[in-house]
CSV table of C-alpha atoms in Angstrom, one decimal:
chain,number,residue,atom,x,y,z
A,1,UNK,CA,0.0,0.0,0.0
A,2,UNK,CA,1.4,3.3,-0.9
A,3,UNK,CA,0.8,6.0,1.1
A,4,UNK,CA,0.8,10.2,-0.2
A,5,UNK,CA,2.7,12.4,2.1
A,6,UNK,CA,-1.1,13.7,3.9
A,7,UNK,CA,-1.7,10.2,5.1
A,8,UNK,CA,1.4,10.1,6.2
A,9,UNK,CA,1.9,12.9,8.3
A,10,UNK,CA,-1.3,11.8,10.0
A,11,UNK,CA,0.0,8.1,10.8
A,12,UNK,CA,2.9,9.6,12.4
A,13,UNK,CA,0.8,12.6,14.3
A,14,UNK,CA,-1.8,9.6,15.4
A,15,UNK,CA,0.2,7.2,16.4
A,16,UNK,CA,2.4,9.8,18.5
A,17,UNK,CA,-0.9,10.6,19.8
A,18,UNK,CA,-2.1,7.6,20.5
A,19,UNK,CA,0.8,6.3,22.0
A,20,UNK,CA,1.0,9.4,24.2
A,21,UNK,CA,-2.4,9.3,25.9
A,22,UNK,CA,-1.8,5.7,26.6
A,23,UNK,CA,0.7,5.9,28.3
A,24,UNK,CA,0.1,6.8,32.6
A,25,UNK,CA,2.3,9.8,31.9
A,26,UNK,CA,-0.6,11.4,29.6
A,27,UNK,CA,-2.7,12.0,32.8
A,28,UNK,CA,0.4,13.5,34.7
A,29,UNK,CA,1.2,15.5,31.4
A,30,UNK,CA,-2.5,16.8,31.7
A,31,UNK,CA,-2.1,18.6,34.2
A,32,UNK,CA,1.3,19.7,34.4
A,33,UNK,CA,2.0,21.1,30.5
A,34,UNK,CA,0.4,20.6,27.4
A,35,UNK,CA,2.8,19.3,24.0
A,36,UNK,CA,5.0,21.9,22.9
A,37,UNK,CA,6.3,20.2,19.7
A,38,UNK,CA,6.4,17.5,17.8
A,39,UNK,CA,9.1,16.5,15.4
A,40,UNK,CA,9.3,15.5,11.7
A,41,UNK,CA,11.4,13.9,9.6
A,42,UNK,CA,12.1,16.6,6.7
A,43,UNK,CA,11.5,14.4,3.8
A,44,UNK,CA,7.9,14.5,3.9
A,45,UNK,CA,7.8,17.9,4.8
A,46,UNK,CA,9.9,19.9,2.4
A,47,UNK,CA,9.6,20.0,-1.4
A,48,UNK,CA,13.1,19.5,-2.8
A,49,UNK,CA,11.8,20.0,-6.4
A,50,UNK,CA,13.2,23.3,-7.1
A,51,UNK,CA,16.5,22.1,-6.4
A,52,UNK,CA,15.5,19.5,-9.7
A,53,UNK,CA,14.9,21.7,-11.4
A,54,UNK,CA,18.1,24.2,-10.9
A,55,UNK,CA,19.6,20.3,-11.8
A,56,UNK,CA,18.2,20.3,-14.9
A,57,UNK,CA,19.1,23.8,-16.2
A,58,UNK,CA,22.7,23.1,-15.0
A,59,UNK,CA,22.6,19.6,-16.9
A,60,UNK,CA,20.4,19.9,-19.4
A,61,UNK,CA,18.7,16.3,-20.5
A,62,UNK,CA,20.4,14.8,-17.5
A,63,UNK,CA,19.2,16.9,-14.3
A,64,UNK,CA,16.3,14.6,-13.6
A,65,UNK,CA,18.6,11.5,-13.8
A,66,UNK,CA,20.8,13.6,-11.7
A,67,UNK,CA,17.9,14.1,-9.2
A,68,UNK,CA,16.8,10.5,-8.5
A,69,UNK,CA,20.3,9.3,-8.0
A,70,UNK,CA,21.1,12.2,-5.6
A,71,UNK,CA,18.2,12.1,-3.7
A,72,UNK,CA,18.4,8.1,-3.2
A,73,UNK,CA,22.0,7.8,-2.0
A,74,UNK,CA,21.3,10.9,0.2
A,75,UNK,CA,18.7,8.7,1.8
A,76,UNK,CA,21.1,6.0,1.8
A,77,UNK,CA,23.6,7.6,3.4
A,78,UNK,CA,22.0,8.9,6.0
A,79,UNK,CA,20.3,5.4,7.0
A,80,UNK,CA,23.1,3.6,6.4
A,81,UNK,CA,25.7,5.9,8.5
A,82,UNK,CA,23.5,6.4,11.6
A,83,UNK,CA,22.9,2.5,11.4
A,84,UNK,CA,26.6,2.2,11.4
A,85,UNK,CA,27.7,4.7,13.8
A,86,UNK,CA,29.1,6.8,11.6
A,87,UNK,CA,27.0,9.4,11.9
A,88,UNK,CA,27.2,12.9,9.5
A,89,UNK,CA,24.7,15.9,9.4
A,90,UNK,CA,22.0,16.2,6.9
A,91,UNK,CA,23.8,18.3,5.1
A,92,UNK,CA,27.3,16.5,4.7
A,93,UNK,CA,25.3,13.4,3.6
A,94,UNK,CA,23.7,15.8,0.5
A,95,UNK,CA,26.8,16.9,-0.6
A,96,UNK,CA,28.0,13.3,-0.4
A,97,UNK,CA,24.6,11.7,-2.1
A,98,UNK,CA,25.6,14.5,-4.9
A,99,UNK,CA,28.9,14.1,-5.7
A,100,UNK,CA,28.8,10.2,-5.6
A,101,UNK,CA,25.4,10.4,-7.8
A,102,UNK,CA,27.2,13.2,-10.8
A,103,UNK,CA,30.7,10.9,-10.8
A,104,UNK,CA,27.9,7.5,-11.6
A,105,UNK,CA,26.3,9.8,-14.3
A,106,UNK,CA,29.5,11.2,-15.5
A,107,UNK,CA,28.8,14.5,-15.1
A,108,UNK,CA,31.3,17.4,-14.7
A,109,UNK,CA,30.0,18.6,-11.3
A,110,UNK,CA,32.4,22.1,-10.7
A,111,UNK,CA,32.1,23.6,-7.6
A,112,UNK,CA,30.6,26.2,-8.6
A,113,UNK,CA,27.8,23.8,-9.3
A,114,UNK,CA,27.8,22.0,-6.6
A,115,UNK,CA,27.5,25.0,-4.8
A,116,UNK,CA,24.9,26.2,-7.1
A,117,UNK,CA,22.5,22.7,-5.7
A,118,UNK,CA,23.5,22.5,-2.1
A,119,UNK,CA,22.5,26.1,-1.6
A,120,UNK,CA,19.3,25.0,-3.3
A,121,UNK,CA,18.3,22.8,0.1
A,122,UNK,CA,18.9,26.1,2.0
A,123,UNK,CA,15.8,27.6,0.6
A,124,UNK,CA,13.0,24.8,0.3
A,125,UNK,CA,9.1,25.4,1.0
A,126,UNK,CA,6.8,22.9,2.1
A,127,UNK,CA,5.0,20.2,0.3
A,128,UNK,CA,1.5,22.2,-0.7
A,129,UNK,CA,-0.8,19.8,1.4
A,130,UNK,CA,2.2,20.0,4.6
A,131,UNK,CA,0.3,23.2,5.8
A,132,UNK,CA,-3.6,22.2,5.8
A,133,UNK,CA,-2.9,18.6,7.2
A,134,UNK,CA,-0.5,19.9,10.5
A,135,UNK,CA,-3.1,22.7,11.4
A,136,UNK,CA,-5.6,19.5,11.3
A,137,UNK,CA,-3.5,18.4,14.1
């Protein structure tokens, strides 16, 4: 069963919830302080199109192939160096994802370039339905 990024965000939100007011601290919480936050993994949140797109105009025919490879080893990477203990920042695992993803597709990636698509995660909105479905919550 696949699963859109709405019904999502509400699994997560109701089972946090749910497994909140189970638990004997809910009643405790009750009364002493209400949730402050709750926290979200940012690949469901935030859009990273754009920064496909600014792939595209700087490899033109080859930007979306650029795009899938570079966002699934970024994935990768982060998964697979927390489960190892060799944990890096978000942001040191997209730089990796990228530079690993343009030598597989051959690409000349300058730095001027890469610094043209790492800035590119510095500026992302959220998904359009991100909004609506947290001030459900």
């Amino acid at each position: 069963m696949l699963l859109n990024r709405r019904q999502l965000l509400k699994g997560i939100v109701g089972s946090v919830a749910t497994s909140f007011m189970a638990s004997p601290v809910f009643s405790q919480a009750e009364t002493k302080s209400k949730i402050r936050a709750v926290a979200f993994d940012g690949f469901p949140i935030f859009d990273p199109r754009p920064v496909f797109v600014l792939a595209e105009s700087l490899f033109p025919g080859k930007g979306k192939a650029l795009g899938q490879a570079w966002r699934i080893r970024q994935f990768q990477y982060q998964w697979l160096r927390a489960l190892s203990g060799q944990y890096v920042n978000f942001w040191q695992a997209t730089e990796d994802g990228l530079v690993y993803a343009a030598k597989q597709l051959k690409l000349d990636l300058t730095i001027e370039k890469r610094e043209q698509l790492m800035a590119g995660y510095l500026n992302l909105k959220t998904w359009p339905d991100v909004i609506p479905a947290l001030e459900q919550l």
